[in-house]
Coordinates of C-alpha atoms in Angstrom, one line a residue:
Chain A
M175 CA -85.2 -88.1 49.2
A176 CA -88.6 -88.2 47.6
K177 CA -88.9 -88.2 43.8
K178 CA -90.2 -85.0 42.2
P179 CA -94.0 -85.3 41.9
V180 CA -95.2 -86.5 38.5
P181 CA -97.3 -83.8 36.8
D182 CA -101.0 -84.5 37.4
A183 CA -102.1 -86.3 34.3
S184 CA -105.7 -85.0 34.5
R185 CA -104.5 -81.4 34.9
R186 CA -102.1 -81.8 32.0
S187 CA -105.1 -83.1 30.0
D188 CA -107.2 -80.1 31.0
R189 CA -104.5 -77.7 29.7
S190 CA -104.2 -79.6 26.4
R191 CA -108.0 -79.6 26.1
R192 CA -108.2 -75.9 26.7
A193 CA -105.4 -75.2 24.2
I194 CA -107.2 -77.4 21.6
Y195 CA -110.5 -75.7 22.1
D196 CA -108.9 -72.3 21.8
A197 CA -107.0 -73.4 18.6
A198 CA -110.2 -74.8 17.1
L199 CA -112.2 -71.7 17.7
A200 CA -109.4 -69.4 16.4
L201 CA -108.8 -71.5 13.3
V202 CA -112.4 -71.8 12.2
G203 CA -112.8 -68.0 12.7
E204 CA -109.8 -67.4 10.6
V205 CA -110.1 -69.8 7.7
G206 CA -113.7 -71.0 7.8
Y207 CA -115.0 -74.5 8.5
P208 CA -114.1 -76.2 5.2
R209 CA -110.4 -75.3 5.6
T210 CA -110.2 -76.1 9.3
T211 CA -108.5 -79.5 9.8
I212 CA -107.4 -81.6 12.7
E213 CA -103.8 -81.1 11.6
G214 CA -104.3 -77.3 11.6
I215 CA -105.9 -77.4 15.1
A216 CA -103.0 -79.6 16.4
A217 CA -100.4 -77.3 15.0
H218 CA -102.1 -74.2 16.5
A219 CA -102.5 -75.9 19.8
G220 CA -98.9 -77.2 19.9
V221 CA -100.0 -80.8 20.3
G222 CA -99.7 -83.9 18.1
K223 CA -102.7 -84.7 16.0
Q224 CA -102.9 -88.1 17.8
T225 CA -103.7 -86.2 21.0
I226 CA -106.8 -84.8 19.2
Y227 CA -107.8 -88.1 17.7
R228 CA -107.5 -89.8 21.1
W229 CA -110.4 -87.6 22.4
W230 CA -112.5 -86.7 19.3
A231 CA -113.6 -88.5 16.1
S232 CA -113.8 -85.4 13.9
K233 CA -113.2 -81.7 13.6
A234 CA -117.0 -81.2 14.1
D235 CA -116.8 -82.9 17.4
V236 CA -113.9 -80.8 18.6
L237 CA -115.7 -77.6 17.6
L238 CA -119.0 -78.4 19.1
E239 CA -117.3 -79.2 22.4
A240 CA -115.2 -76.0 22.2
F241 CA -118.4 -74.0 21.8
L242 CA -120.1 -75.8 24.7
D243 CA -117.0 -75.0 26.8
L244 CA -117.0 -71.4 25.7
G245 CA -120.7 -71.0 26.5
E246 CA -120.2 -72.4 30.0
R247 CA -117.1 -70.2 30.6
T248 CA -119.0 -67.1 29.4
A249 CA -122.0 -67.9 31.6
R250 CA -119.8 -68.4 34.6
E251 CA -118.0 -65.1 34.0
A252 CA -121.4 -63.4 33.8
G253 CA -122.3 -65.0 37.1
Q254 CA -125.1 -67.0 35.5
E255 CA -126.1 -70.6 36.1
A256 CA -125.6 -72.3 32.7
Y257 CA -128.9 -74.1 32.4
D258 CA -131.6 -72.1 34.1
L259 CA -133.3 -68.9 33.1
P260 CA -133.8 -66.6 36.1
D261 CA -137.3 -66.8 37.6
T262 CA -138.0 -63.7 39.7
G263 CA -141.7 -64.0 39.1
D264 CA -141.6 -61.2 36.6
L265 CA -141.5 -62.9 33.2
A266 CA -140.8 -59.7 31.2
A267 CA -137.9 -58.7 33.4
D268 CA -136.4 -62.2 33.3
L269 CA -136.6 -62.5 29.5
K270 CA -135.2 -59.0 29.0
H271 CA -132.3 -59.8 31.4
V272 CA -131.4 -63.0 29.5
L273 CA -131.8 -61.5 26.0
R274 CA -129.5 -58.5 27.0
A275 CA -126.9 -61.0 28.1
T276 CA -127.3 -62.9 24.8
V277 CA -126.8 -59.7 22.8
D278 CA -123.6 -59.1 24.8
E279 CA -122.4 -62.6 24.0
L280 CA -123.3 -62.4 20.3
R281 CA -121.4 -59.2 20.0
D282 CA -118.3 -60.5 21.8
P283 CA -115.7 -61.2 19.1
R284 CA -114.4 -64.3 21.0
F285 CA -117.8 -65.8 20.3
E286 CA -119.0 -64.1 17.2
V287 CA -116.2 -64.9 14.8
P288 CA -116.0 -68.7 15.2
A289 CA -119.8 -69.0 15.8
R290 CA -120.5 -67.2 12.5
A291 CA -118.2 -69.6 10.6
L292 CA -119.9 -72.6 12.2
A293 CA -123.4 -71.2 11.5
A294 CA -122.5 -70.5 7.8
E295 CA -121.3 -74.0 7.3
G296 CA -124.4 -75.4 9.1
L297 CA -126.6 -73.7 6.4
V298 CA -125.2 -75.7 3.6
N299 CA -124.0 -78.8 5.5
P300 CA -127.2 -80.5 6.9
Q301 CA -125.3 -83.0 9.0
L302 CA -123.3 -80.3 10.8
G303 CA -126.3 -78.0 11.0
A304 CA -128.3 -80.7 12.8
E305 CA -125.5 -81.2 15.3
V306 CA -125.2 -77.5 15.9
V307 CA -129.0 -77.3 16.5
A308 CA -129.1 -80.5 18.7
H309 CA -126.1 -79.7 20.9
L310 CA -125.7 -75.9 20.9
L311 CA -129.0 -74.2 20.0
E312 CA -131.9 -76.4 21.1
P313 CA -130.6 -76.8 24.7
Q314 CA -130.6 -73.0 25.0
L315 CA -134.1 -72.8 23.5
Q316 CA -135.4 -75.4 26.0
R317 CA -134.4 -73.0 28.8
Y318 CA -137.0 -70.6 27.4
V319 CA -139.6 -73.4 27.1
Q320 CA -139.2 -74.2 30.8
R321 CA -139.5 -70.5 31.8
L322 CA -142.6 -70.1 29.7
R323 CA -144.2 -73.2 31.2
T324 CA -143.6 -71.8 34.7
A325 CA -145.2 -68.5 33.5
Q326 CA -148.2 -70.5 32.2
Q327 CA -148.6 -72.1 35.7
A328 CA -148.4 -68.6 37.2
G329 CA -151.0 -67.3 34.8
A330 CA -148.6 -64.9 33.0
V331 CA -148.8 -66.7 29.7
R332 CA -152.1 -68.0 28.2
P333 CA -152.5 -71.8 28.7
D334 CA -153.1 -72.6 25.0
I335 CA -149.8 -71.2 23.9
D336 CA -147.1 -73.6 22.6
P337 CA -144.0 -72.5 24.5
R338 CA -141.6 -73.9 21.8
I339 CA -143.2 -71.7 19.2
A340 CA -143.8 -68.7 21.5
L341 CA -140.1 -68.3 22.3
E342 CA -139.3 -67.8 18.6
L343 CA -141.2 -64.4 18.7
F344 CA -138.3 -62.9 20.6
V345 CA -135.4 -65.3 20.1
S346 CA -135.6 -65.6 16.3
P347 CA -135.5 -61.9 15.6
V348 CA -132.2 -61.7 17.6
A349 CA -130.9 -64.7 15.6
Q350 CA -131.8 -63.2 12.3
R351 CA -130.3 -59.8 13.1
W352 CA -127.1 -61.5 14.2
L353 CA -126.9 -64.0 11.4
Q354 CA -127.9 -61.7 8.5
R355 CA -127.0 -58.3 10.0
T356 CA -130.5 -57.0 9.2
G357 CA -130.5 -54.4 11.9
P358 CA -128.7 -53.2 15.1
L359 CA -128.6 -55.6 18.1
T360 CA -129.1 -53.5 21.2
H361 CA -130.7 -53.9 24.6
A362 CA -133.4 -51.5 23.7
Y363 CA -134.3 -53.7 20.7
T364 CA -134.5 -56.9 22.7
D365 CA -136.6 -55.1 25.5
T366 CA -139.0 -54.0 22.7
L367 CA -139.3 -57.6 21.3
V368 CA -140.2 -58.9 24.8
D369 CA -142.9 -56.2 25.2
Y370 CA -144.4 -56.8 21.7
A371 CA -144.4 -60.6 22.2
L372 CA -146.0 -60.6 25.6
H373 CA -148.7 -57.9 24.8
G374 CA -149.2 -58.4 21.1
L375 CA -149.4 -55.9 18.3
A376 CA -153.2 -55.5 18.3
P377 CA -154.8 -53.1 20.7
R378 CA -155.9 -54.6 24.1
Chain B
M68 CA -137.1 -61.4 -52.3
A69 CA -136.8 -60.0 -48.8
K70 CA -133.9 -61.0 -46.6
K71 CA -134.6 -63.3 -43.7
P72 CA -135.4 -61.2 -40.7
V73 CA -132.5 -60.6 -38.4
P74 CA -133.2 -62.1 -35.0
D75 CA -134.5 -59.5 -32.6
A76 CA -131.4 -58.4 -30.7
S77 CA -133.4 -57.5 -27.5
R78 CA -135.1 -60.9 -27.6
R79 CA -131.8 -62.6 -28.1
S80 CA -130.5 -60.7 -25.1
D81 CA -133.4 -61.8 -23.0
R82 CA -132.7 -65.4 -23.9
S83 CA -129.0 -65.0 -22.9
R84 CA -129.9 -63.2 -19.7
R85 CA -132.3 -66.0 -18.7
A86 CA -129.7 -68.6 -19.5
I87 CA -127.2 -66.7 -17.5
Y88 CA -129.5 -66.3 -14.5
D89 CA -130.4 -70.0 -14.6
A90 CA -126.7 -71.0 -14.9
A91 CA -125.7 -68.7 -12.0
L92 CA -128.4 -70.1 -9.7
A93 CA -127.7 -73.7 -10.6
L94 CA -123.9 -73.3 -10.2
V95 CA -124.0 -71.5 -6.8
G96 CA -126.4 -74.3 -5.6
E97 CA -124.0 -77.0 -6.8
V98 CA -120.6 -75.7 -5.8
G99 CA -121.3 -72.9 -3.3
Y100 CA -120.5 -69.2 -3.6
P101 CA -116.7 -69.2 -3.3
R102 CA -116.3 -71.7 -6.1
T103 CA -118.8 -70.0 -8.4
T104 CA -117.0 -68.0 -11.1
I105 CA -118.0 -65.9 -14.1
E106 CA -116.2 -68.4 -16.3
G107 CA -118.2 -71.2 -14.8
I108 CA -121.5 -69.4 -15.2
A109 CA -120.6 -68.6 -18.9
A110 CA -119.7 -72.2 -19.6
H111 CA -123.0 -73.4 -18.0
A112 CA -125.0 -70.8 -19.9
G113 CA -123.3 -71.6 -23.2
V114 CA -122.2 -67.9 -23.7
G115 CA -118.8 -66.3 -23.8
K116 CA -117.6 -64.7 -20.5
Q117 CA -117.4 -61.4 -22.3
T118 CA -121.2 -61.5 -22.7
I119 CA -121.5 -61.6 -18.9
Y120 CA -118.9 -58.9 -18.3
R121 CA -120.7 -56.7 -20.7
W122 CA -123.7 -56.6 -18.4
W123 CA -122.4 -57.3 -14.9
A124 CA -119.3 -56.2 -13.0
S125 CA -119.1 -59.3 -10.7
K126 CA -120.6 -62.7 -9.9
A127 CA -122.3 -61.1 -6.9
D128 CA -124.2 -58.7 -9.3
V129 CA -125.2 -61.6 -11.6
L130 CA -126.5 -63.6 -8.6
L131 CA -128.4 -60.8 -7.0
E132 CA -130.2 -60.0 -10.3
A133 CA -130.9 -63.7 -10.9
F134 CA -132.6 -63.9 -7.5
L135 CA -134.6 -60.7 -8.2
D136 CA -135.7 -62.2 -11.5
L137 CA -136.6 -65.6 -9.8
G138 CA -138.6 -63.8 -7.1
E139 CA -140.6 -61.8 -9.7
R140 CA -141.2 -64.9 -11.8
T141 CA -142.3 -66.9 -8.7
A142 CA -144.7 -64.1 -7.6
R143 CA -146.2 -63.9 -11.1
E144 CA -146.7 -67.6 -11.2
A145 CA -148.5 -67.4 -7.9
G146 CA -150.7 -64.6 -9.3
Q147 CA -149.2 -62.1 -6.8
E148 CA -148.3 -58.5 -7.4
A149 CA -144.5 -58.4 -6.7
Y150 CA -144.4 -55.4 -4.4
D151 CA -147.7 -55.2 -2.5
L152 CA -149.0 -57.3 0.3
P153 CA -152.7 -58.0 0.0
D154 CA -155.0 -55.6 2.0
T155 CA -158.4 -57.2 2.4
G156 CA -158.9 -55.2 5.6
D157 CA -158.3 -58.4 7.7
L158 CA -154.7 -58.1 8.8
A159 CA -154.4 -61.6 10.3
A160 CA -155.7 -63.2 7.1
D161 CA -153.5 -61.1 4.9
L162 CA -150.3 -62.0 6.9
K163 CA -151.2 -65.7 7.0
H164 CA -151.8 -65.7 3.2
V165 CA -148.4 -64.1 2.5
L166 CA -146.5 -66.2 5.0
R167 CA -148.0 -69.4 3.6
A168 CA -146.8 -68.4 0.1
T169 CA -143.4 -67.6 1.6
V170 CA -143.2 -71.1 3.1
D171 CA -144.0 -72.6 -0.3
E172 CA -141.3 -70.6 -2.0
L173 CA -138.7 -71.4 0.7
R174 CA -139.4 -75.1 0.3
D175 CA -139.2 -75.0 -3.5
P176 CA -135.8 -76.5 -4.5
R177 CA -135.4 -74.0 -7.4
F178 CA -135.2 -71.3 -4.7
E179 CA -134.0 -73.1 -1.7
V180 CA -130.7 -74.6 -3.0
P181 CA -129.2 -71.4 -4.5
A182 CA -130.7 -69.1 -1.8
R183 CA -129.1 -71.2 1.0
A184 CA -125.7 -71.0 -0.7
L185 CA -126.0 -67.2 -1.0
A186 CA -127.2 -66.9 2.6
A187 CA -124.3 -69.0 3.9
E188 CA -121.8 -66.8 2.2
G189 CA -123.5 -63.7 3.4
L190 CA -123.0 -64.8 7.0
V191 CA -119.2 -64.7 6.6
N192 CA -118.8 -62.1 3.8
P193 CA -120.1 -58.8 5.2
Q194 CA -120.0 -57.0 1.8
L195 CA -122.1 -59.7 0.1
G196 CA -124.3 -60.0 3.2
A197 CA -125.1 -56.3 3.0
E198 CA -126.0 -56.5 -0.7
V199 CA -128.3 -59.5 -0.1
V200 CA -130.0 -57.6 2.7
A201 CA -130.3 -54.3 0.8
H202 CA -131.4 -55.7 -2.6
L203 CA -133.3 -58.9 -1.7
L204 CA -134.4 -59.0 1.9
E205 CA -135.1 -55.5 3.0
P206 CA -137.4 -54.7 0.0
Q207 CA -139.5 -57.7 1.1
L208 CA -139.6 -56.6 4.7
Q209 CA -140.7 -53.1 3.7
R210 CA -143.9 -54.6 2.2
Y211 CA -144.8 -55.7 5.8
V212 CA -143.9 -52.3 7.1
Q213 CA -146.4 -50.8 4.7
R214 CA -149.1 -53.3 5.5
L215 CA -148.6 -52.8 9.3
R216 CA -148.8 -49.0 8.8
T217 CA -152.1 -49.3 7.0
A218 CA -153.3 -51.6 9.9
Q219 CA -152.2 -48.9 12.4
Q220 CA -154.3 -46.3 10.5
A221 CA -157.2 -48.8 10.6
G222 CA -156.8 -49.3 14.3
A223 CA -155.8 -53.0 14.0
V224 CA -152.3 -52.4 15.4
R225 CA -151.4 -50.2 18.3
P226 CA -150.1 -46.8 17.2
D227 CA -147.0 -46.9 19.4
I228 CA -145.7 -50.1 17.7
D229 CA -142.6 -49.8 15.4
P230 CA -143.6 -51.7 12.3
R231 CA -140.0 -52.5 11.3
I232 CA -139.5 -54.3 14.6
A233 CA -143.0 -55.8 14.8
L234 CA -142.7 -57.7 11.5
E235 CA -139.8 -59.6 12.9
L236 CA -142.1 -61.4 15.3
F237 CA -143.5 -63.5 12.5
V238 CA -140.9 -63.1 9.7
S239 CA -137.7 -63.9 11.7
P240 CA -139.0 -67.2 13.1
V241 CA -139.6 -68.4 9.5
A242 CA -136.2 -67.2 8.5
Q243 CA -134.5 -69.0 11.4
R244 CA -136.4 -72.3 10.8
W245 CA -135.4 -72.0 7.1
L246 CA -131.8 -71.0 7.7
Q247 CA -130.9 -73.3 10.6
R248 CA -133.6 -76.0 10.2
T249 CA -134.6 -75.6 13.8
G250 CA -138.1 -76.9 13.2
P251 CA -140.7 -77.8 10.5
L252 CA -141.9 -75.0 8.2
T253 CA -145.7 -75.5 7.7
H254 CA -148.7 -73.4 7.1
A255 CA -150.1 -74.3 10.5
Y256 CA -146.8 -72.9 12.0
T257 CA -146.9 -69.6 10.2
D258 CA -150.7 -69.2 11.1
T259 CA -149.8 -69.7 14.7
L260 CA -147.0 -67.1 14.6
V261 CA -149.4 -64.5 13.2
D262 CA -152.0 -65.2 16.0
Y263 CA -149.3 -65.1 18.7
A264 CA -147.8 -61.9 17.4
L265 CA -151.1 -60.0 17.0
H266 CA -152.6 -61.1 20.3
G267 CA -149.5 -61.6 22.5
L268 CA -148.5 -64.4 24.8
A269 CA -150.0 -62.8 28.0
P270 CA -153.7 -63.3 28.9
R271 CA -156.0 -60.5 27.6

């Protein structure tokens, strides 16, 4: 008689990883970054803290990976490719589509609560702030750079525009309203930002 | 022989107020908002904590007033009127002038260190965040609203533009670069933002 199959080690790892990601996001949202510890994450996830130290060097590393995983899952659920902006040939429509999806994600409590705790710490902790920008924020912004470059080749954006600055005209207002709660974050609002940015405030 | 003059009570109050403002800004920059206390501010300022409680109900109130005072002092030092944007008739030049001054203030450590601590707390403390927006941020933004309305009357901005949203095209990128350190904050950068916002990214 054959022995019972040994549980697949990689699947078991995947389950532990997912439990650790979920625990890290829940904990940072509950108690903030400074009071989040590897021990606390381990206890929440029901694993030993050595399991966490085997895979990650610090709580910052766990959290950054947990956010990357959350972003990928959210994008998959929304039927999006993780790393490309749509290119239907209509720049305004493509930007509005992506910014509406971004608003939906920013307003989703699964994302908002832990992301706000991480962002708050990034403001006063330059090392963590730099990691958040390099690993979570800038890769998102580079998707807009690529889409604006394609638009320049198609003649929809002026050739002398710097795409890395241009994207801030519609991305940064969303970031500020989300970070500082300076106004409502709606689809109508992000549609308006795209129209203003593409056509300008001055009469044509 | 006349008695020695009694120290002027209002001038003595002004000195205590200034010492308390300075202590509050220094302390929040050093230890962060959660660990700033009325007792700590009093000790830093060399006054009794009852002196603080006589004038303010909470540490949030002390800090908001200290920032208002700092903003007014900085504006006076720069030779600006505190509540009006310049109106030379050249909207682009006026916006560039004010945004260059804003960059200088944001990069001044006297402002940056305590303001960053307050902003970080505002992200995760909705009540404080709302007070920061209502008392410190929104009054600044309303100066842009007024200037953009004047520009609309002068025909320099399209009449269908909502000024409260339009200002975010050049103010929010500065806020995000300052808050999250997503890129350098220079005069050339803010000049570029103004040009892109007024003329748009699409060819004319």
